[in-house]
Short mmCIF file of C-alpha atoms and ligand atoms in Angstrom, two decimals:
data_model
loop_
_atom_site.label_atom_id
_atom_site.label_comp_id
_atom_site.label_asym_id
_atom_site.label_seq_id
_atom_site.Cartn_x
_atom_site.Cartn_y
_atom_site.Cartn_z
CA MET A 18 -28.13 -2.80 134.10
CA LEU A 19 -28.04 0.55 132.37
CA THR A 20 -28.79 1.15 128.55
CA THR A 21 -27.63 4.79 128.55
CA THR A 22 -24.09 5.87 128.31
CA LYS A 23 -22.55 9.27 128.46
CA ALA A 24 -21.03 8.82 125.00
CA ALA A 25 -22.62 12.11 123.78
CA ASN A 26 -22.33 15.37 125.74
CA ALA A 27 -25.89 16.58 126.12
CA TYR A 28 -24.93 20.35 125.97
CA ASP A 29 -23.19 19.57 122.53
CA VAL A 30 -26.17 18.01 121.40
CA ALA A 31 -28.39 21.07 122.49
CA LEU A 32 -26.00 23.41 120.69
CA GLU A 33 -25.92 21.32 117.65
CA ASN A 34 -29.83 21.02 117.57
CA PHE A 35 -30.00 24.85 118.03
CA ASP A 36 -27.40 25.49 115.21
CA THR A 37 -29.38 23.05 112.89
CA ALA A 38 -32.86 25.03 113.48
CA ALA A 39 -31.21 28.36 113.43
CA ASP A 40 -29.57 27.61 109.96
CA ALA A 41 -32.91 26.30 108.63
CA MET A 42 -34.55 29.55 109.78
CA GLY A 43 -31.80 31.89 108.37
CA LEU A 44 -31.47 33.27 111.94
CA ASN A 45 -29.08 36.33 111.92
CA ASN A 46 -25.87 36.05 114.04
CA ASP A 47 -26.67 38.80 116.53
CA THR A 48 -29.89 37.10 117.59
CA ARG A 49 -28.06 33.71 117.77
CA GLU A 50 -25.49 35.24 120.05
CA MET A 51 -28.24 36.72 122.26
CA ILE A 52 -30.30 33.73 122.83
CA LYS A 53 -28.06 30.53 122.53
CA TYR A 54 -26.20 30.49 125.52
CA PRO A 55 -27.21 30.44 129.39
CA GLU A 56 -27.74 33.83 130.93
CA ARG A 57 -26.57 32.76 134.40
CA VAL A 58 -24.64 29.52 135.57
CA LEU A 59 -24.15 28.96 139.39
CA THR A 60 -22.05 26.22 140.79
CA VAL A 61 -22.39 25.57 144.49
CA SER A 62 -21.12 23.30 147.27
CA VAL A 63 -23.68 21.67 149.32
CA PRO A 64 -22.27 20.04 152.70
CA VAL A 65 -24.47 17.74 154.53
CA ARG A 66 -24.13 15.98 157.80
CA MET A 67 -24.82 12.42 156.96
CA ASP A 68 -26.50 9.95 159.24
CA ASP A 69 -23.11 8.38 160.31
CA GLY A 70 -22.08 11.89 161.42
CA HIS A 71 -19.50 12.62 158.73
CA ILE A 72 -19.91 15.47 156.44
CA HIS A 73 -20.24 14.92 152.72
CA ARG A 74 -19.82 17.88 150.03
CA PHE A 75 -22.31 17.46 147.20
CA GLU A 76 -21.62 19.70 144.00
CA ALA A 77 -24.74 21.25 142.67
CA PHE A 78 -25.96 23.60 139.94
CA ARG A 79 -28.44 26.04 138.77
CA VAL A 80 -28.41 27.38 135.34
CA GLN A 81 -30.76 30.00 133.96
CA HIS A 82 -30.82 29.73 130.10
CA SER A 83 -33.17 32.49 129.37
CA SER A 84 -35.59 35.06 130.91
CA VAL A 85 -36.47 36.68 127.73
CA ARG A 86 -40.06 35.63 127.61
CA GLY A 87 -40.69 35.40 131.45
CA PRO A 88 -39.09 34.11 134.60
CA ALA A 89 -36.86 31.09 134.15
CA LYS A 90 -38.47 27.72 134.73
CA GLY A 91 -37.04 24.18 135.06
CA GLY A 92 -36.79 21.13 137.22
CA ILE A 93 -34.01 19.83 139.61
CA ARG A 94 -32.55 16.53 139.10
CA TYR A 95 -30.72 14.28 141.74
CA HIS A 96 -28.69 11.80 140.01
CA PRO A 97 -25.00 10.46 140.23
CA GLN A 98 -24.31 11.46 136.59
CA VAL A 99 -25.37 15.15 136.83
CA THR A 100 -22.80 17.40 135.35
CA LEU A 101 -22.86 21.06 134.69
CA ASP A 102 -23.05 20.39 130.96
CA GLU A 103 -26.13 18.15 131.47
CA VAL A 104 -27.74 20.92 133.47
CA LYS A 105 -26.89 23.59 130.75
CA ALA A 106 -28.43 21.37 128.09
CA LEU A 107 -31.51 20.70 130.05
CA ALA A 108 -31.84 24.39 130.71
CA THR A 109 -31.49 25.29 127.18
CA TRP A 110 -34.05 22.89 126.08
CA MET A 111 -36.60 24.34 128.63
CA THR A 112 -36.28 27.71 126.96
CA TRP A 113 -37.39 26.42 123.52
CA LYS A 114 -39.87 23.96 125.22
CA CYS A 115 -41.85 26.80 126.98
CA ALA A 116 -41.91 28.72 123.88
CA VAL A 117 -43.14 25.66 121.93
CA VAL A 118 -46.28 25.46 124.19
CA ASN A 119 -46.29 29.25 124.26
CA ILE A 120 -46.18 29.82 128.16
CA PRO A 121 -44.71 32.98 129.50
CA PHE A 122 -41.41 31.29 130.97
CA GLY A 123 -37.81 31.17 129.98
CA GLY A 124 -35.62 28.04 130.66
CA ALA A 125 -33.61 26.92 133.75
CA LYS A 126 -32.36 23.59 135.37
CA GLY A 127 -30.82 22.46 138.61
CA GLY A 128 -29.11 19.39 139.67
CA ILE A 129 -27.08 17.89 142.48
CA THR A 130 -24.58 15.03 141.68
CA CYS A 131 -25.69 12.51 144.35
CA ASN A 132 -27.00 8.99 144.60
CA PRO A 133 -30.61 9.62 146.23
CA LYS A 134 -31.06 5.79 146.12
CA ILE A 135 -28.79 5.27 149.12
CA MET A 136 -29.58 8.37 151.01
CA SER A 137 -32.07 8.47 154.01
CA GLN A 138 -34.94 10.88 153.95
CA GLY A 139 -33.22 12.98 156.53
CA GLU A 140 -30.01 13.27 154.38
CA LEU A 141 -32.33 14.11 151.32
CA GLU A 142 -34.01 16.85 153.39
CA GLY A 143 -30.71 18.31 154.72
CA MET A 144 -29.21 18.37 151.24
CA THR A 145 -32.30 19.84 149.63
CA ARG A 146 -32.41 22.65 152.31
CA ARG A 147 -28.96 23.56 152.02
CA TYR A 148 -29.06 23.48 148.20
CA THR A 149 -32.06 25.84 148.34
CA SER A 150 -29.98 28.25 150.69
CA ALA A 151 -27.23 28.11 148.11
CA ILE A 152 -29.33 28.84 145.11
CA LEU A 153 -31.49 31.54 146.96
CA PRO A 154 -30.23 34.67 145.12
CA LEU A 155 -31.43 33.14 141.88
CA ILE A 156 -34.78 31.69 142.57
CA GLY A 157 -38.30 33.22 143.47
CA PRO A 158 -41.86 33.34 141.87
CA GLU A 159 -40.95 36.27 139.54
CA GLN A 160 -37.32 35.07 138.79
CA ASP A 161 -36.80 31.41 138.58
CA ILE A 162 -39.29 28.54 139.58
CA PRO A 163 -37.78 25.04 140.18
CA ALA A 164 -39.89 21.81 139.70
CA PRO A 165 -39.34 18.10 140.16
CA ASP A 166 -37.17 16.10 137.62
CA VAL A 167 -35.41 12.81 137.88
CA TYR A 168 -35.42 11.49 141.35
CA THR A 169 -37.09 14.48 142.93
CA ASN A 170 -40.82 14.76 143.85
CA SER A 171 -43.40 16.84 145.48
CA GLN A 172 -41.79 16.23 148.96
CA THR A 173 -38.57 17.71 147.66
CA MET A 174 -40.59 20.76 146.29
CA ALA A 175 -42.10 21.04 149.98
CA TRP A 176 -38.86 21.40 151.47
CA ILE A 177 -37.62 23.94 148.83
CA MET A 178 -40.94 25.86 149.34
CA ASP A 179 -40.36 25.93 153.19
CA THR A 180 -36.76 26.72 153.11
CA TYR A 181 -37.32 29.78 150.81
CA SER A 182 -40.40 30.98 152.75
CA MET A 183 -38.44 30.92 156.16
CA THR A 184 -36.05 33.39 154.63
CA LYS A 185 -39.04 35.72 153.89
CA GLY A 186 -41.05 35.20 157.02
CA TYR A 187 -44.29 34.14 155.11
CA PRO A 188 -45.59 31.30 152.83
CA ILE A 189 -44.54 31.67 149.13
CA PRO A 190 -45.94 28.68 147.24
CA GLY A 191 -45.19 30.11 143.96
CA VAL A 192 -41.29 29.66 144.37
CA VAL A 193 -41.77 25.97 143.18
CA THR A 194 -44.23 23.94 141.10
CA GLY A 195 -44.95 20.21 141.46
CA LYS A 196 -45.78 20.84 145.32
CA PRO A 197 -48.19 18.72 147.47
CA ILE A 198 -51.75 19.91 146.63
CA SER A 199 -52.08 20.93 150.44
CA LEU A 200 -49.14 23.32 149.92
CA GLY A 201 -50.62 25.09 146.93
CA GLY A 202 -49.88 22.28 144.29
CA SER A 203 -52.11 22.10 141.32
CA LEU A 204 -54.42 18.96 140.67
CA GLY A 205 -53.16 17.09 137.58
CA ARG A 206 -49.40 18.19 137.98
CA ASN A 207 -48.19 14.90 139.19
CA GLU A 208 -49.64 13.27 135.94
CA ALA A 209 -49.09 16.21 133.58
CA THR A 210 -45.92 14.92 131.73
CA GLY A 211 -47.15 11.62 131.01
CA ARG A 212 -50.70 13.14 130.08
CA GLY A 213 -48.88 15.41 127.65
CA VAL A 214 -46.95 12.57 126.13
CA PHE A 215 -50.33 10.67 125.75
CA TYR A 216 -52.00 13.84 123.93
CA THR A 217 -49.13 14.19 121.49
CA ILE A 218 -49.08 10.47 120.65
CA GLN A 219 -52.88 10.59 120.13
CA SER A 220 -52.21 13.57 117.59
CA ALA A 221 -49.38 11.60 115.88
CA CYS A 222 -51.69 8.63 115.46
CA GLU A 223 -54.32 10.87 113.91
CA HIS A 224 -51.80 12.46 111.47
CA LEU A 225 -50.34 8.99 110.64
CA ARG A 226 -53.77 7.55 110.37
CA MET A 227 -52.81 4.74 112.85
CA SER A 228 -55.10 3.26 115.44
CA LEU A 229 -54.05 3.82 119.13
CA PRO A 230 -56.27 0.90 120.41
CA GLY A 231 -54.38 -2.31 119.72
CA ALA A 232 -51.14 -0.61 119.11
CA GLU A 233 -48.13 -2.09 120.62
CA VAL A 234 -45.96 0.11 122.89
CA ALA A 235 -42.51 -0.32 124.65
CA VAL A 236 -41.74 2.17 127.47
CA GLN A 237 -38.10 2.59 128.59
CA GLY A 238 -38.15 4.17 132.07
CA PHE A 239 -41.00 3.66 134.60
CA GLY A 240 -40.96 6.69 136.89
CA ASN A 241 -43.41 9.75 136.92
CA ALA A 242 -43.23 10.45 133.08
CA GLY A 243 -43.04 6.73 131.79
CA SER A 244 -45.59 5.11 133.99
CA ILE A 245 -48.30 7.66 133.64
CA ALA A 246 -47.85 7.66 129.72
CA ALA A 247 -48.04 3.79 129.91
CA GLN A 248 -51.11 3.96 132.05
CA LEU A 249 -53.05 6.36 129.75
CA LEU A 250 -52.05 4.46 126.76
CA HIS A 251 -53.11 1.15 128.21
CA ALA A 252 -56.53 2.74 129.38
CA ALA A 253 -56.99 3.91 125.76
CA GLY A 254 -56.73 0.29 124.48
CA ALA A 255 -52.99 0.37 123.33
CA LYS A 256 -51.06 -2.88 124.26
CA VAL A 257 -47.98 -1.99 126.32
CA ILE A 258 -45.79 -4.89 125.58
CA ALA A 259 -42.56 -3.96 127.32
CA VAL A 260 -41.48 -1.63 130.37
CA SER A 261 -38.12 -1.14 131.84
CA ASP A 262 -36.44 0.73 134.86
CA SER A 263 -33.03 1.10 136.16
CA THR A 264 -33.25 -2.56 137.47
CA GLY A 265 -34.53 -4.38 134.54
CA CYS A 266 -36.94 -4.76 131.61
CA VAL A 267 -40.32 -6.89 131.63
CA TYR A 268 -42.04 -8.16 128.40
CA ASN A 269 -45.34 -9.67 127.58
CA LYS A 270 -46.26 -10.05 123.87
CA ASN A 271 -50.14 -9.96 124.85
CA GLY A 272 -49.70 -6.81 126.90
CA LEU A 273 -48.62 -6.16 130.35
CA ASP A 274 -51.33 -5.23 133.10
CA ILE A 275 -50.07 -1.69 133.63
CA PRO A 276 -52.25 -0.81 136.78
CA GLU A 277 -50.98 -3.99 138.46
CA LEU A 278 -47.30 -3.09 137.39
CA ILE A 279 -47.65 0.42 138.59
CA HIS A 280 -48.88 -1.15 142.04
CA MET A 281 -45.87 -3.39 142.17
CA LYS A 282 -43.43 -0.90 141.41
CA THR A 283 -44.92 1.41 144.16
CA LEU A 284 -44.92 -1.39 146.59
CA CYS A 285 -41.50 -3.07 145.81
CA GLY A 286 -39.72 0.01 143.84
CA HIS A 287 -38.85 -2.02 140.76
CA VAL A 288 -40.57 -3.78 137.75
CA GLU A 289 -38.47 -6.94 137.55
CA GLY A 290 -40.15 -10.18 138.32
CA PHE A 291 -43.48 -8.81 137.45
CA PRO A 292 -45.83 -11.97 137.16
CA GLU A 293 -46.70 -13.13 133.67
CA SER A 294 -43.88 -11.34 132.03
CA GLU A 295 -40.25 -12.36 130.82
CA ALA A 296 -37.22 -10.70 131.43
CA ILE A 297 -35.58 -8.99 128.32
CA SER A 298 -32.41 -6.86 128.01
CA PRO A 299 -32.46 -3.15 127.58
CA ALA A 300 -31.14 -3.46 123.94
CA GLU A 301 -33.97 -5.87 123.24
CA LEU A 302 -36.70 -3.52 124.57
CA LEU A 303 -35.39 -0.64 122.21
CA ALA A 304 -35.48 -2.98 119.27
CA LEU A 305 -38.75 -4.63 119.84
CA LYS A 306 -41.33 -4.54 116.78
CA CYS A 307 -43.85 -2.16 117.82
CA GLU A 308 -45.89 1.03 116.93
CA ILE A 309 -44.79 3.08 119.56
CA LEU A 310 -41.47 3.50 121.61
CA VAL A 311 -41.54 5.90 124.59
CA PRO A 312 -38.03 6.65 125.96
CA ALA A 313 -38.69 7.88 129.43
CA ALA A 314 -35.41 7.79 131.33
CA LEU A 315 -32.31 9.72 130.58
CA GLU A 316 -30.40 11.26 127.74
CA ASN A 317 -28.50 9.37 124.90
CA THR A 318 -30.56 6.35 125.23
CA ILE A 319 -30.65 5.87 121.38
CA ARG A 320 -27.57 6.47 119.73
CA VAL A 321 -25.39 5.69 116.67
CA ASP A 322 -24.81 2.14 117.89
CA ASN A 323 -28.27 1.11 118.43
CA ALA A 324 -30.54 3.34 116.31
CA SER A 325 -30.53 1.02 113.38
CA ALA A 326 -32.25 -1.69 115.50
CA VAL A 327 -35.24 0.49 116.34
CA ARG A 328 -38.34 -0.98 114.59
CA ALA A 329 -41.03 1.30 116.07
CA ARG A 330 -43.09 3.67 113.69
CA ILE A 331 -43.39 6.36 116.21
CA ILE A 332 -40.89 7.57 118.98
CA ALA A 333 -42.43 9.70 121.73
CA GLU A 334 -39.81 11.35 123.71
CA ALA A 335 -41.11 11.58 127.14
CA ALA A 336 -37.38 11.92 128.35
CA ASN A 337 -35.23 14.85 127.53
CA GLY A 338 -32.58 14.33 124.99
CA PRO A 339 -33.04 10.61 124.54
CA LEU A 340 -31.71 10.67 120.95
CA THR A 341 -28.33 11.85 119.75
CA PRO A 342 -28.12 13.83 116.51
CA GLU A 343 -26.69 10.77 114.66
CA ALA A 344 -29.41 8.63 115.92
CA ASP A 345 -31.97 11.23 114.75
CA ARG A 346 -30.36 11.04 111.40
CA ILE A 347 -30.44 7.23 111.22
CA LEU A 348 -34.30 7.24 112.24
CA GLU A 349 -35.08 9.86 109.83
CA GLY A 350 -33.81 7.67 107.07
CA LYS A 351 -35.70 4.64 108.28
CA GLY A 352 -39.16 6.81 108.23
CA VAL A 353 -39.64 6.76 112.10
CA PHE A 354 -41.88 9.66 113.20
CA VAL A 355 -40.31 11.20 116.20
CA ILE A 356 -42.36 13.46 118.62
CA PRO A 357 -39.45 15.61 120.02
CA ASP A 358 -38.86 16.14 123.63
CA ILE A 359 -39.50 19.75 123.78
CA LEU A 360 -42.92 19.11 122.39
CA CYS A 361 -43.70 15.56 123.77
CA ASN A 362 -42.93 16.16 127.32
CA ALA A 363 -44.08 19.83 127.71
CA GLY A 364 -47.19 18.83 129.37
CA GLY A 365 -45.14 18.96 132.80
CA VAL A 366 -44.12 22.66 132.46
CA THR A 367 -47.57 23.48 131.06
CA VAL A 368 -49.32 22.43 134.23
CA SER A 369 -46.39 23.91 136.41
CA TYR A 370 -47.30 27.10 134.51
CA PHE A 371 -51.10 26.37 135.51
CA GLU A 372 -49.89 25.78 139.18
CA TRP A 373 -47.91 29.13 139.30
CA VAL A 374 -51.13 31.01 137.97
CA GLN A 375 -53.36 29.38 140.63
CA ASP A 376 -50.71 30.15 143.37
CA GLU A 377 -50.42 33.86 142.16
CA GLN A 378 -54.14 34.05 141.93
CA HIS A 379 -54.96 32.15 145.22
CA LEU A 380 -57.66 30.34 143.21
CA PHE A 381 -57.54 26.82 142.45
CA TRP A 382 -59.15 24.69 139.64
CA GLU A 383 -60.88 21.47 139.20
CA ALA A 384 -58.93 18.59 137.92
CA GLN A 385 -60.98 18.39 134.65
CA ASP A 386 -60.26 22.08 133.95
CA VAL A 387 -56.67 21.27 134.18
CA TYR A 388 -56.75 18.24 131.75
CA ASP A 389 -58.82 20.16 129.22
CA ARG A 390 -56.58 23.35 129.19
CA LEU A 391 -53.46 20.97 128.93
CA GLU A 392 -55.13 18.89 126.15
CA ARG A 393 -55.75 22.21 124.25
CA VAL A 394 -52.07 23.38 124.71
CA MET A 395 -50.66 20.17 123.81
CA LYS A 396 -52.82 19.76 120.60
CA VAL A 397 -52.23 23.38 119.58
CA ALA A 398 -48.44 23.03 119.89
CA PHE A 399 -48.58 19.58 118.05
CA ARG A 400 -50.46 21.24 115.27
CA ASP A 401 -47.96 24.04 115.08
CA VAL A 402 -45.01 21.98 114.85
CA LEU A 403 -46.59 19.67 112.27
CA LYS A 404 -47.37 22.63 110.31
CA ILE A 405 -43.59 23.66 110.08
CA HIS A 406 -42.82 19.97 109.57
CA LEU A 407 -44.93 19.75 106.63
CA GLU A 408 -44.44 23.11 104.85
CA ARG A 409 -40.63 23.37 105.46
CA LYS A 410 -39.98 19.67 104.96
CA VAL A 411 -37.82 19.45 107.94
CA PRO A 412 -37.73 16.62 110.52
CA MET A 413 -40.19 17.18 113.60
CA ARG A 414 -37.24 18.05 115.93
CA ILE A 415 -35.90 20.80 113.83
CA ALA A 416 -39.55 21.91 113.25
CA ALA A 417 -40.03 22.23 117.03
CA ASN A 418 -36.83 23.96 117.58
CA MET A 419 -37.70 26.39 114.79
CA LEU A 420 -41.02 27.06 116.51
CA GLY A 421 -39.58 27.61 119.91
CA ILE A 422 -36.39 29.42 118.83
CA GLY A 423 -38.32 31.66 116.56
CA ARG A 424 -40.61 32.75 119.24
CA VAL A 425 -37.57 33.52 121.69
CA ALA A 426 -35.86 35.57 118.71
CA GLU A 427 -38.88 37.57 118.17
CA ALA A 428 -39.22 38.44 121.86
CA VAL A 429 -35.62 39.37 122.18
CA GLN A 430 -35.82 41.39 119.10
CA LEU A 431 -38.75 43.30 120.30
CA ARG A 432 -37.03 43.82 123.87
CA GLY A 433 -33.77 45.07 122.08
CA ILE A 434 -30.64 45.11 124.08
CA TYR A 435 -29.73 47.44 126.89
CA PRO A 436 -26.64 49.28 125.89
P1 NAD B 525 -38.46 9.64 137.79
O1 NAD B 525 -37.11 9.70 138.64
O2 NAD B 525 -39.80 9.58 138.06
O3 NAD B 525 -38.26 8.27 136.79
C1 NAD B 525 -37.02 7.83 136.09
C2 NAD B 525 -37.23 6.26 135.73
O4 NAD B 525 -36.18 5.96 134.80
C3 NAD B 525 -37.19 5.54 136.79
O5 NAD B 525 -38.23 4.47 136.80
C4 NAD B 525 -35.74 4.84 136.70
O6 NAD B 525 -35.82 3.50 137.37
C5 NAD B 525 -35.68 4.83 135.23
N1 NAD B 525 -34.28 4.64 134.56
C6 NAD B 525 -33.31 5.35 135.02
N2 NAD B 525 -32.19 4.96 134.33
C7 NAD B 525 -32.62 4.10 133.54
C8 NAD B 525 -32.11 3.13 132.36
N3 NAD B 525 -30.78 3.19 132.08
N4 NAD B 525 -32.93 2.25 131.82
C9 NAD B 525 -34.23 2.32 132.18
N5 NAD B 525 -34.93 2.92 132.97
C10 NAD B 525 -34.17 3.85 133.80
O7 NAD B 525 -37.99 10.67 136.49
P2 NAD B 525 -39.14 11.44 135.54
O8 NAD B 525 -39.64 12.60 136.20
O9 NAD B 525 -40.12 10.32 135.05
O10 NAD B 525 -38.30 11.78 134.41
C11 NAD B 525 -37.93 10.89 133.25
C12 NAD B 525 -37.41 11.73 132.15
O11 NAD B 525 -38.57 12.52 131.69
C13 NAD B 525 -36.31 12.54 132.51
O12 NAD B 525 -35.60 12.65 131.26
C14 NAD B 525 -36.94 13.86 132.64
O13 NAD B 525 -35.93 15.01 132.42
C15 NAD B 525 -38.13 13.94 131.73
N6 NAD B 525 -39.33 14.80 132.15
C16 NAD B 525 -39.63 14.71 133.18
C17 NAD B 525 -40.77 15.72 133.65
C18 NAD B 525 -41.64 15.63 134.97
O14 NAD B 525 -42.37 16.47 135.04
N7 NAD B 525 -41.25 14.64 135.77
C19 NAD B 525 -41.05 16.67 132.75
C20 NAD B 525 -40.61 16.75 131.44
C21 NAD B 525 -39.36 15.78 131.28
#
């Protein structure tokens, strides 16, 4: 049972959000033309011999939105609904996100239109290696550095790193982030997105003078980002009352045992049927009366048709693009405090940056060092966005876009344009 629809085109949303922020900043047209659109867009065919012997052609993409502030950076998504427009939107958001947390990367994204849930490990490995070969001219530690996203993980990154390294003849760990630790991954990268979400929720509670211990939380999407955010919120004393994944939603008004739920999800692959919980519908989860709602699945979860039902005080966007612009306007009218995606989920790319730095230096950090640096970055970024929100009296999303777009605009103006 899915709660998302493809009603809004994610790339249209990304362009609309850009224009809204650029208008609020009074950004001139020349600069807009130079930074708004992707620098490179690549569509490739990925033929894979499937386990039954036949060859299946998958369509796949890599989009580099910006290299103005540094190498392009962004995850790779495996999902049946991946489209070029979705990848362009996600690449665009990566550019502003890297600038919001002030790390020296531009934005990129990749994706393969496939259903990884029905593919074997062998088929996934073959598809990943062939895709890596197809996008080889674009990627590299100084050019464009992929990472995990929906339904890709550290194993996927290990295959990409190996395929890339085979073409060079020596290991190049810095070509991807989110790798296994034994291949040059960083401690703390796996939980970085959820941890960053947690730090921004802490900052929002402080700003709104809300207590996190005892706060009721609902989490939509229980993968990497959602489950880690839920775990940290639970450990901090919040009451996670509802959680969902693509198979169903579970609810307990007294709070779910999140460590046990993670254990079950790891063993069984779903949250449905969790003991001491009742099943609710995806629509009911989004409409629960709670302090904090964490959308952590896909785009367009909260739209014009269900935004009015939301009763949370804070929405923390662990997912990219979970709110459409119409939903934004409705929630703004209701006084909901939105921690926008390009701030809220920037912990992943921040620790990816730390991983890349460690790979380049061949010197690895302690986990606590990663957490402390991440907390500083996230809290400074939250403070910077909040300052614009309060001073310019614009919603948090526009404030975050103004910060990110402003930094990219400054960089492009300083670099000038090659005649
Ligand atoms: P994941 O593959 O680990 O998990 C996705 C989860 O969403 C799964 O539990 C799946 O069952 C669930 N899901 C899918 N469709 C759903 C639906 N309709 N309703 C409820 N649950 C649904 O992916 P992830 O890495 O956690 O990514 C989730 C979101 O976070 C994406 O928007 C992604 O772009 C964003 N994000 C991830 C990272 C990262 O480092 N992993 C970084 C930044 C942003």
